[in-house]
Tab-separated table of C-alpha atoms and ligand atoms in Angstrom:
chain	number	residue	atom	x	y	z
E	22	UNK	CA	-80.891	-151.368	78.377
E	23	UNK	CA	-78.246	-148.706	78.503
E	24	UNK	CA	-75.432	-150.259	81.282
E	25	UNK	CA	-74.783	-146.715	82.909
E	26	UNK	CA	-77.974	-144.956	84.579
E	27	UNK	CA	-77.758	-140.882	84.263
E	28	UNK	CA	-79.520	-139.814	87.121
E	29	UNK	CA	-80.633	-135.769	87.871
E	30	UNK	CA	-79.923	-135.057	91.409
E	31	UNK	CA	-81.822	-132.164	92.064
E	32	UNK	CA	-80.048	-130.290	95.519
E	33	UNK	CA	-77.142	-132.655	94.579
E	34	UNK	CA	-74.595	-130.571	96.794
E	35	UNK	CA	-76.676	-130.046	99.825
E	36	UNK	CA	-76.753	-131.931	102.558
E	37	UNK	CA	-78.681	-135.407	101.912
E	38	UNK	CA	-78.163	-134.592	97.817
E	39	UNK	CA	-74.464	-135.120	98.601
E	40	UNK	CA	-74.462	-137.886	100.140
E	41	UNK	CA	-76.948	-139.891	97.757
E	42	UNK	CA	-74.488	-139.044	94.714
E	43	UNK	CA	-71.381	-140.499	96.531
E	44	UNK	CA	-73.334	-143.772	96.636
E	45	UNK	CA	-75.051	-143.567	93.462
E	46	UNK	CA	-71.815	-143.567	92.181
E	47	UNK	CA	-69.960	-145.975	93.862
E	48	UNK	CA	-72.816	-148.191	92.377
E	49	UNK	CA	-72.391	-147.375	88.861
E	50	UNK	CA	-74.826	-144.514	88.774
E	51	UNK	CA	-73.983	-141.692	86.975
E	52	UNK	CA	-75.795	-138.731	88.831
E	53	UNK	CA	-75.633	-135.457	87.086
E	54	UNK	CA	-76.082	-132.439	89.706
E	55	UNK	CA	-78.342	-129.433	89.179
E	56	UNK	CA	-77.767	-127.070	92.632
E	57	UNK	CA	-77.332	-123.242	92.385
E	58	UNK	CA	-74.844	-123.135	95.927
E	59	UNK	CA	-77.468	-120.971	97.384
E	60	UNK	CA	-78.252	-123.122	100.414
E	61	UNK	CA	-74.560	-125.593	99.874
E	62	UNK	CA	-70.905	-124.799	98.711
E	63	UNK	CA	-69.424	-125.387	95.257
E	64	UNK	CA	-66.548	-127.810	97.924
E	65	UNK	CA	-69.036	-130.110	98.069
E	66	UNK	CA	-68.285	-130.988	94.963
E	67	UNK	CA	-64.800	-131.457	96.094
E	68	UNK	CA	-65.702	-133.546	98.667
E	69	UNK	CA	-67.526	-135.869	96.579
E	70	UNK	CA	-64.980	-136.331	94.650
E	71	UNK	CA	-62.290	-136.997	97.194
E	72	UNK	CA	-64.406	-139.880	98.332
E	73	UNK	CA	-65.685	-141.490	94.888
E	74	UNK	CA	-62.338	-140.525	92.907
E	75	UNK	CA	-64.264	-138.832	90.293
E	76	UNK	CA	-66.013	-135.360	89.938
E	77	UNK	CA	-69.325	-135.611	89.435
E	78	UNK	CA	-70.935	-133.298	86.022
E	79	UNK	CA	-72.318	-129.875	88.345
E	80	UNK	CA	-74.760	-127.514	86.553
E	81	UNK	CA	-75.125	-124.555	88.753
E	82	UNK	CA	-78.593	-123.590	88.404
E	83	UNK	CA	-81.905	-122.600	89.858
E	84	UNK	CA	-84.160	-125.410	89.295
E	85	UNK	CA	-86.654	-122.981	89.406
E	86	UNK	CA	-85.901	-121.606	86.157
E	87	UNK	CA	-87.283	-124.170	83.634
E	88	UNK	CA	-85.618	-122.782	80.425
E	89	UNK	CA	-82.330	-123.309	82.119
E	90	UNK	CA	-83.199	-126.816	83.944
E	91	UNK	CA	-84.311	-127.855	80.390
E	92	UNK	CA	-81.249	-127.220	78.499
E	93	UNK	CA	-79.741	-129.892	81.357
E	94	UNK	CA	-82.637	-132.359	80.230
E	95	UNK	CA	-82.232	-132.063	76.410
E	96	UNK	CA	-78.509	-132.733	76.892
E	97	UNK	CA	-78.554	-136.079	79.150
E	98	UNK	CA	-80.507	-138.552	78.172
E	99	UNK	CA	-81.970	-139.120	81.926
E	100	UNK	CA	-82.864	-142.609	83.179
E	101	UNK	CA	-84.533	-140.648	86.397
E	102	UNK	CA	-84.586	-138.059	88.691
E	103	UNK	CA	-84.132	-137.425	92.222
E	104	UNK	CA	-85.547	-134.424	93.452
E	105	UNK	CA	-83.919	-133.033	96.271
E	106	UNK	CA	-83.732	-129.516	95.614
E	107	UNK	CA	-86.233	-127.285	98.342
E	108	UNK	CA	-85.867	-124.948	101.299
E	109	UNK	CA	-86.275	-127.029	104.668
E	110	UNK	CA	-86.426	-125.046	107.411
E	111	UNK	CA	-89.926	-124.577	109.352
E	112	UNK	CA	-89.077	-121.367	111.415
E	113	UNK	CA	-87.563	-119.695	108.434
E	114	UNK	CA	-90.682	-121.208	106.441
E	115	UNK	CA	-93.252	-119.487	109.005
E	116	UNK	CA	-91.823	-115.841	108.277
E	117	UNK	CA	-91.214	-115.834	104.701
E	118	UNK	CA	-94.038	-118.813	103.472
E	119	UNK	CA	-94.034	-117.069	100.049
E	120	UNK	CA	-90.677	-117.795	99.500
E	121	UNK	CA	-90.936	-121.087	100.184
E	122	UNK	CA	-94.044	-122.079	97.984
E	123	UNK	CA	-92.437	-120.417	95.242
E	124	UNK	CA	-89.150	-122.192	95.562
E	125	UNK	CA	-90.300	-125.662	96.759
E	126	UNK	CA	-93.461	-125.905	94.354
E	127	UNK	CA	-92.095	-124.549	91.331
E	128	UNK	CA	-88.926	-126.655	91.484
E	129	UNK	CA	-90.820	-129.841	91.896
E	130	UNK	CA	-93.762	-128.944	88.575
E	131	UNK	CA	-90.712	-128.210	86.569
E	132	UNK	CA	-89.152	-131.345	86.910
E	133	UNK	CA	-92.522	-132.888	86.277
E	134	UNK	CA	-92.881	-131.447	83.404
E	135	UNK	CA	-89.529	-131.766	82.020
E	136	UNK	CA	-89.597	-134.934	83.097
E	137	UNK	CA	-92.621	-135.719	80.621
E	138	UNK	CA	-91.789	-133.800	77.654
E	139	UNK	CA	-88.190	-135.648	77.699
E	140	UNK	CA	-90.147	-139.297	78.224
E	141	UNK	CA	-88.427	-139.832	81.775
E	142	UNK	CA	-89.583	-142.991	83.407
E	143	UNK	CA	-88.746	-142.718	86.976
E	144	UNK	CA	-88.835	-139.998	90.047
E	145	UNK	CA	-87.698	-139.985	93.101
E	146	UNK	CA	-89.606	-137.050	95.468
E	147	UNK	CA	-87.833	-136.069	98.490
E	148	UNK	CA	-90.486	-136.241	101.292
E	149	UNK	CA	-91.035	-135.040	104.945
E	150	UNK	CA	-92.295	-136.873	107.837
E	151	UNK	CA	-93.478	-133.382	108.384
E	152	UNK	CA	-96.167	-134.192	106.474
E	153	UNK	CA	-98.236	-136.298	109.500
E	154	UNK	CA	-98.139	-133.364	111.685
E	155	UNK	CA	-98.635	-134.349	115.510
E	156	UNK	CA	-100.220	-137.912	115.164
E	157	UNK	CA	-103.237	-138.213	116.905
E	158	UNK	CA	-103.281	-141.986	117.683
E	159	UNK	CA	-100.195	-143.573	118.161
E	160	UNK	CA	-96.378	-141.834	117.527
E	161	UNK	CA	-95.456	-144.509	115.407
E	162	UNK	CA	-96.591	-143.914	112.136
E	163	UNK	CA	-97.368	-146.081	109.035
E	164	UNK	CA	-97.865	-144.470	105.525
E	165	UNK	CA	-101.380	-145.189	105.864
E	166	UNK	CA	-101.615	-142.740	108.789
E	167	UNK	CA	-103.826	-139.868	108.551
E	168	UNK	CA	-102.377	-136.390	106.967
E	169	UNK	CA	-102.654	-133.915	109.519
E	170	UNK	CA	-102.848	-129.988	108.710
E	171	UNK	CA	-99.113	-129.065	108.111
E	172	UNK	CA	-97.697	-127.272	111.238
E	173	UNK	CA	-95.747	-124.989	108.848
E	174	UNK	CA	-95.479	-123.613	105.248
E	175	UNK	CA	-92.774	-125.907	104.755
E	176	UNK	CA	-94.632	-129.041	106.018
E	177	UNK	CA	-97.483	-127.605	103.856
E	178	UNK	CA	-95.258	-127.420	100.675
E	179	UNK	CA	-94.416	-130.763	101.098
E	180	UNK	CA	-98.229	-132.107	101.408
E	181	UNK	CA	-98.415	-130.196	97.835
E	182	UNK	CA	-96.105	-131.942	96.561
E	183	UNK	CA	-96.955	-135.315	97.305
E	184	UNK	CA	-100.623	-133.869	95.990
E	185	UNK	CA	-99.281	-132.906	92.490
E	186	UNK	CA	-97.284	-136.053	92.166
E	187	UNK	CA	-100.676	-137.934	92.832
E	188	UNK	CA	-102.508	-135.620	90.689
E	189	UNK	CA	-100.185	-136.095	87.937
E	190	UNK	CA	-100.199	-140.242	88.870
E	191	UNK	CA	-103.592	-140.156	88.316
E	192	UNK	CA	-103.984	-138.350	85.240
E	193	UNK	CA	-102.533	-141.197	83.707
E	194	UNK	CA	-98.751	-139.786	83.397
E	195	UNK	CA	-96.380	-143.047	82.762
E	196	UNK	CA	-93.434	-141.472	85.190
E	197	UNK	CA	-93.492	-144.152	88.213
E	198	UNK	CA	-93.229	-142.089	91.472
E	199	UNK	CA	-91.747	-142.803	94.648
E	200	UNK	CA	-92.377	-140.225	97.270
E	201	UNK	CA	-89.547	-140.838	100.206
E	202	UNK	CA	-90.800	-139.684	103.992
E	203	UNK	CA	-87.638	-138.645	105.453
E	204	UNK	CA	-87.624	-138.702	109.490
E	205	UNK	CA	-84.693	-136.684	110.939
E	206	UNK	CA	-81.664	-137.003	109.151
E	207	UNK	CA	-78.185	-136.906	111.051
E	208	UNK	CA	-74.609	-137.369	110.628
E	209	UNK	CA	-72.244	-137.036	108.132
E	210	UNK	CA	-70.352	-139.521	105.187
E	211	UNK	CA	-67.447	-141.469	107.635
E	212	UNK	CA	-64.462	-140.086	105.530
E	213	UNK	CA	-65.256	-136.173	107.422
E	214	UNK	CA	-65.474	-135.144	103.137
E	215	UNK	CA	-68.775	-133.998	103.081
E	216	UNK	CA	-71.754	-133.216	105.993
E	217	UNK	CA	-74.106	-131.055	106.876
E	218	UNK	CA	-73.475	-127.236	106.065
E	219	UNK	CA	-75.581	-125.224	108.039
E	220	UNK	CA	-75.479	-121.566	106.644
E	221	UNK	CA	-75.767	-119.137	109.916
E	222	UNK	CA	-77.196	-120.163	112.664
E	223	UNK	CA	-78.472	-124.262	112.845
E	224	UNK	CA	-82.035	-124.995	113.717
E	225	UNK	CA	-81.597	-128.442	113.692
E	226	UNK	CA	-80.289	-130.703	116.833
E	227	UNK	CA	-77.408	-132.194	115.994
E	228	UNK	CA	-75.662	-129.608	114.077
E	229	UNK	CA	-76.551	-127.071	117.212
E	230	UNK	CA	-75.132	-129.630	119.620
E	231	UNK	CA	-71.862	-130.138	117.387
E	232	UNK	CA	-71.293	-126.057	117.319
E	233	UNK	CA	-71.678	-125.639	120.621
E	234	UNK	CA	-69.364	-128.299	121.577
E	235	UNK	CA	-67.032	-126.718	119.015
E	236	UNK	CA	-67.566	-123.740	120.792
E	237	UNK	CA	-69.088	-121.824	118.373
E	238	UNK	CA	-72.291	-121.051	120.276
E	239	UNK	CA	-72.974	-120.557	123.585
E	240	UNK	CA	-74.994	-123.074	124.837
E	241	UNK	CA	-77.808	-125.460	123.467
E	242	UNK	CA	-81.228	-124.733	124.811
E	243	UNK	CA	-83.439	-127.790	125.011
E	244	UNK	CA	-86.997	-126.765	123.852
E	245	UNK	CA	-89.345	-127.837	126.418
E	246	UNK	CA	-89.139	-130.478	129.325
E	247	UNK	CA	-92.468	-130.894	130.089
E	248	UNK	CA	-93.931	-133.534	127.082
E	249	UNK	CA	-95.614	-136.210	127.703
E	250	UNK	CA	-92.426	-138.724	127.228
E	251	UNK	CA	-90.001	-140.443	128.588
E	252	UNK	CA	-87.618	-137.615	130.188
E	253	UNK	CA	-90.222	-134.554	129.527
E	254	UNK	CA	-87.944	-134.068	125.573
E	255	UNK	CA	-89.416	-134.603	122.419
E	256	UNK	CA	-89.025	-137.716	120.572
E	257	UNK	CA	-87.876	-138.238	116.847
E	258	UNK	CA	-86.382	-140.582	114.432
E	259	UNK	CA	-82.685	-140.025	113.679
E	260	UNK	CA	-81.665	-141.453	110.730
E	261	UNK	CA	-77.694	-141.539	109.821
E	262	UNK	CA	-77.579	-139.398	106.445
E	263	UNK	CA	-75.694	-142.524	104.982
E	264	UNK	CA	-78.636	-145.205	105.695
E	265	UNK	CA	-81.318	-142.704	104.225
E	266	UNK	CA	-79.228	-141.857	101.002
E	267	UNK	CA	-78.891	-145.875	100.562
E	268	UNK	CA	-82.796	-145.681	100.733
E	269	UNK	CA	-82.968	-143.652	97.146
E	270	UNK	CA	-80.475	-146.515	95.525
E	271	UNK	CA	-82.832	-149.301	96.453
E	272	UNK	CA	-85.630	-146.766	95.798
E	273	UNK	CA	-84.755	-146.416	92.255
E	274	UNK	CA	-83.438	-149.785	91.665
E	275	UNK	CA	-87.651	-150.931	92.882
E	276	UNK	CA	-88.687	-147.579	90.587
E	277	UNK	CA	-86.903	-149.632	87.531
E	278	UNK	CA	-88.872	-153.007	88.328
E	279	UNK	CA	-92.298	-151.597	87.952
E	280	UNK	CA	-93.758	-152.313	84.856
E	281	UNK	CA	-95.616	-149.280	83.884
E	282	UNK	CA	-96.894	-146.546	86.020
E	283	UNK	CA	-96.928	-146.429	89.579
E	284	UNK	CA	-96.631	-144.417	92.521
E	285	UNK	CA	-95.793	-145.371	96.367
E	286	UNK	CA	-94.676	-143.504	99.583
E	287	UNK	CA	-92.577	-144.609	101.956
E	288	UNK	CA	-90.612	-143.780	105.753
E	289	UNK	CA	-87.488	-143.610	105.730
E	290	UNK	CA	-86.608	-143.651	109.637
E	291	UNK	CA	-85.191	-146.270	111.750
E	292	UNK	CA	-88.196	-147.213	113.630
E	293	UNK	CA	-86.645	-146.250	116.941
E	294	UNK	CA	-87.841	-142.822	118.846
E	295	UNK	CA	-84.601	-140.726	120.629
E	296	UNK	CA	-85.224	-138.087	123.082
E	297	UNK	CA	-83.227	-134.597	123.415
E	298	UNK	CA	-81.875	-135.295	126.489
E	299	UNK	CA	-80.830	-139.089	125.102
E	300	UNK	CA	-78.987	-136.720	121.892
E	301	UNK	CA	-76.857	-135.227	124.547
E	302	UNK	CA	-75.930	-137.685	126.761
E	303	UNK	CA	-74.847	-139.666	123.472
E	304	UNK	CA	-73.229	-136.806	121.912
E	305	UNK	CA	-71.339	-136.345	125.920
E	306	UNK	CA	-70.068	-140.213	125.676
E	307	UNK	CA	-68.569	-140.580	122.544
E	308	UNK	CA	-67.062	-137.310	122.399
E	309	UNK	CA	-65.760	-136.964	125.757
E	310	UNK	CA	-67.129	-134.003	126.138
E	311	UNK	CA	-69.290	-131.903	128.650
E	312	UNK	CA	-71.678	-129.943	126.272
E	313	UNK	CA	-73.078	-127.014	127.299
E	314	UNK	CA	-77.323	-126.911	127.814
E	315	UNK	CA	-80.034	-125.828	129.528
E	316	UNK	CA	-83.669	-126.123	129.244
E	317	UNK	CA	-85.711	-123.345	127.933
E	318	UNK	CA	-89.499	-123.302	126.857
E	319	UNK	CA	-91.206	-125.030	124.280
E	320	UNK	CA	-90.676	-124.250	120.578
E	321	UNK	CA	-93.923	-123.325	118.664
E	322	UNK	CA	-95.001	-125.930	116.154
E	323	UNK	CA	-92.980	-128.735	117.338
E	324	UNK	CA	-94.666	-132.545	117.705
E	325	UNK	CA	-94.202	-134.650	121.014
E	326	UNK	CA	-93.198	-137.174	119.323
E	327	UNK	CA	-92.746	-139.203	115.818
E	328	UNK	CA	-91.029	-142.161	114.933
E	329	UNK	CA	-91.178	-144.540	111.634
E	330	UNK	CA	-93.124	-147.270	111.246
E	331	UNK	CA	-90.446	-149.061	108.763
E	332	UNK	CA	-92.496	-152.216	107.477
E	333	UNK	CA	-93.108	-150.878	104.166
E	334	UNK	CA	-89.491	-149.676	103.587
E	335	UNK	CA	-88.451	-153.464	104.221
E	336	UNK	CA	-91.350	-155.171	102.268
E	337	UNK	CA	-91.188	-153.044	99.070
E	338	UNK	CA	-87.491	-151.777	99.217
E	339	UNK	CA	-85.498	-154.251	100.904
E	340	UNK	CA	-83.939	-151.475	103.287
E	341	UNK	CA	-83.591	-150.556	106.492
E	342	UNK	CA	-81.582	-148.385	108.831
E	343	UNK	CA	-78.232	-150.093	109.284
E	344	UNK	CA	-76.383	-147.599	111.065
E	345	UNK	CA	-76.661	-146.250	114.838
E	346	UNK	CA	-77.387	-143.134	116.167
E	347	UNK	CA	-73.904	-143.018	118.361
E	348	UNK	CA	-72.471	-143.898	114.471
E	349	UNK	CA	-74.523	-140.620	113.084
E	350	UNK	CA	-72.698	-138.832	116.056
E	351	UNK	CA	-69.495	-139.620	116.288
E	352	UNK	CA	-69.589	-139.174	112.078
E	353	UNK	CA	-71.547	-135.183	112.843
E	354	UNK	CA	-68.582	-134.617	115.297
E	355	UNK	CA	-65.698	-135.786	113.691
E	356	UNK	CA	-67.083	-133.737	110.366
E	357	UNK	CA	-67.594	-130.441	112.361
E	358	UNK	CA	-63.671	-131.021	114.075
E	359	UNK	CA	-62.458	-131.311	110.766
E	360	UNK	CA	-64.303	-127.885	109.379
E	361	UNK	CA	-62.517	-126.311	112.039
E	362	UNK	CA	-59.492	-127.335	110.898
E	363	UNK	CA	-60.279	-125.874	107.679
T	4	LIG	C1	-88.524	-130.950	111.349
T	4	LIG	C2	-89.372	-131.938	110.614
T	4	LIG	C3	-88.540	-132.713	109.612
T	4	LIG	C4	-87.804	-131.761	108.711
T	4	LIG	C5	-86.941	-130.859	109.551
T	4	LIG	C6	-86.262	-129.873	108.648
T	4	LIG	C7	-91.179	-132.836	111.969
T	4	LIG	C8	-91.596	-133.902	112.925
T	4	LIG	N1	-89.920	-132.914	111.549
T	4	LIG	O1	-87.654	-131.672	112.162
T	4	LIG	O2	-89.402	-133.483	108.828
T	4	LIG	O3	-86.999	-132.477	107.799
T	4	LIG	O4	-87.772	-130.156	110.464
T	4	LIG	O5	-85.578	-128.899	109.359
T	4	LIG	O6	-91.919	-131.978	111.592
T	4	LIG	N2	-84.256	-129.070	119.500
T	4	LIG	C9	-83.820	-128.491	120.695
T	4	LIG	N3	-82.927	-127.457	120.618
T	4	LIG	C10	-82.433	-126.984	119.429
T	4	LIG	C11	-82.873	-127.598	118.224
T	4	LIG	C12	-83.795	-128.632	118.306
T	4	LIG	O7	-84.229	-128.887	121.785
T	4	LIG	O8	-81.643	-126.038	119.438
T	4	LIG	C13	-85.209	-130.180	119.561
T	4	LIG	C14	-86.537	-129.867	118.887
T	4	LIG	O9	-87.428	-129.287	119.793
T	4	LIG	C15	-86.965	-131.258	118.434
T	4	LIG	C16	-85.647	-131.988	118.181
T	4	LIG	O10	-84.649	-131.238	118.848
T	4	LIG	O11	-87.596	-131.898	119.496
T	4	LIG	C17	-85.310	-132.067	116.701
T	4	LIG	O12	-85.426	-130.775	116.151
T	4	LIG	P1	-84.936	-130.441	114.665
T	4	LIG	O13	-83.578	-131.003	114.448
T	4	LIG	O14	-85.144	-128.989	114.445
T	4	LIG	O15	-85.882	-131.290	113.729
T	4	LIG	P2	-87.480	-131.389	113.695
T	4	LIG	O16	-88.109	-130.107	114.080
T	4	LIG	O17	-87.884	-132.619	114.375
């Protein structure tokens, strides 16, 4: 067996793509990024490689165009891929759902099928715990738990995804598959080189909290206080951005002990549920900091609450969530200080 992997990392500069190469390669991994910068920045690539010491080989490309993606297949010979590379955001998702089945579907049969013409053995899927919709039993959810209808087009594309992998499984392919259910992913790497990049405006929590505390918004509005939880907020599973990229090195390293074909899923959350309000007051102690917030109404399509059942991520992959969620902020702020210091 060859001693240095060569890995495709799909999406390698964006946000969780990032911070999986930096450990892939402080383990010996040699990822080789595909990203086109549309949804990232071409410093990423300098950030990864003031933290690893080495820069990283970057093809900037659409992964959506296959006769380009293949060119970066017939050159490396791959061990596996990781495949990051997708639009993510539900609103944006709702108004433009074309744009996002193109993207997120196409990317993903492309690498399929590269991935079988050039005899690659193992694939790494980059999941959504979008995918259970609002749960109707319990909030903490095992793999096994029933697929709900997708709340968006972007929860849908991800269902379709996991579909086609399964089809393909099925069909007798010999890739072995490992579809990763990310919860909410937070934070940034420790060393403030590389984080989350939100282009515009943020949608997400953390990255909204962070700019408004930077004073680059106005004020945070917390969507909806009325829920059936603990404080009225929604619940969900932060998961540092660190602890989830770990989760695709011990994801591959299982990928290389199956024997022949296979395909699991698996959460990747901490197992613990956070509130809104629970965010802030965090985000207010370690920073020091008063944040600006208010409550406003519900947003459409959001769930109550979700939160990883992790059982399967220890039994199969030996991982779980090391990191806290006061770690995954004081890492978000001390990233967004330093980009305005930039
Ligand atoms: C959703 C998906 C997640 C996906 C992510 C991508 C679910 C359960 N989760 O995350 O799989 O990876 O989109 O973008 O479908 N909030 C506010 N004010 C804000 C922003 C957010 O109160 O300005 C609240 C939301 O109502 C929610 C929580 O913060 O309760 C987290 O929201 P967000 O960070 O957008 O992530 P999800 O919608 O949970």
């Amino acid at each position: 067996m060859k001693e240095t992997r060569n890995i495709l990392v799909t999406g390698g500069a964006g946000y969780i793509g990032s911070h999986t190469v930096v450990e892939l390669i402080q383990r010996g991994y040699n990822p080789i990024i595909v990203d086109d910068f549309r949804n990232s920045s071409s410093e990423v690539i300098d950030g990864i490689e003031a933290i690893v010491g080495t820069r990283p080989v970057t093809y900037e490309l659409d992964v959506t165009c296959k006769s380009d993606l293949s060119k970066v297949f017939a050159t490396h010979d791959l061990d596996g891929v990781i495949h990051f590379a997708a639009y993510k955001a539900v609103g944006e998702s709702v108004d433009h759902p074309l744009m996002y089945y193109r993207n997120n579907v196409d990317s993903l049969i492309n690498c399929l099928e590269l991935s079988e013409v050039f005899g690659v053995k193992n694939f790494v899927f980059s999941s959504s715990c979008t995918v259970y919709g609002q749960p109707k039993e319990s909030s903490i959810v095992t793999e096994d738990t029933p697929i709900q209808e997708a709340n968006s087009p972007y929860g849908a594309t991800k269902q379709m995804c996991e579909r086609i992998i399964s089809d393909v499984h099925k069909s007798g392919s010999s890739l072995r598959f490992l579809n990763l259910r990310y919860f909410n992913p937070v934070g940034a790497h420790p060393s403030s080189h590389i984080g989350e990049l939100p282009l515009g405006r943020p949608s997400n929590l953390l990255p909204f909290v962070t700019q408004t505390a930077a004073g680059l918004l106005n004020e945070l509005t917390v969507f909806g206080n009325d829920y059936n939880t603990v404080d009225g907020t929604c619940i969900r599973d932060y998961i540092h951005v660190v602890d989830l990229a770990n989760a695709h090195i011990k994801g591959f390293q299982w990928l290389e002990l199956q024997s022949g074909p296979a395909l699991e899923t698996i959460n990747v959350g901490t197992g613990h549920g956070i509130s809104v309000l629970e965010i802030i007051h965090t985000f207010e102690k370690v920073s020091g900091l008063q944040l600006n917030w208010a409550y406003g109404p519900r947003r459409s399509g959001d769930v109550e609450q979700i939160f990883a059942d992790t059982t399967k991520a220890k039994n199969c992959l030996g991982w779980e969530a090391e990191r806290s969620v006061e770690d995954a902020i004081v890492d978000a702020w001390n990233w967004q200080k330093k980009m305005g210091d930039e």
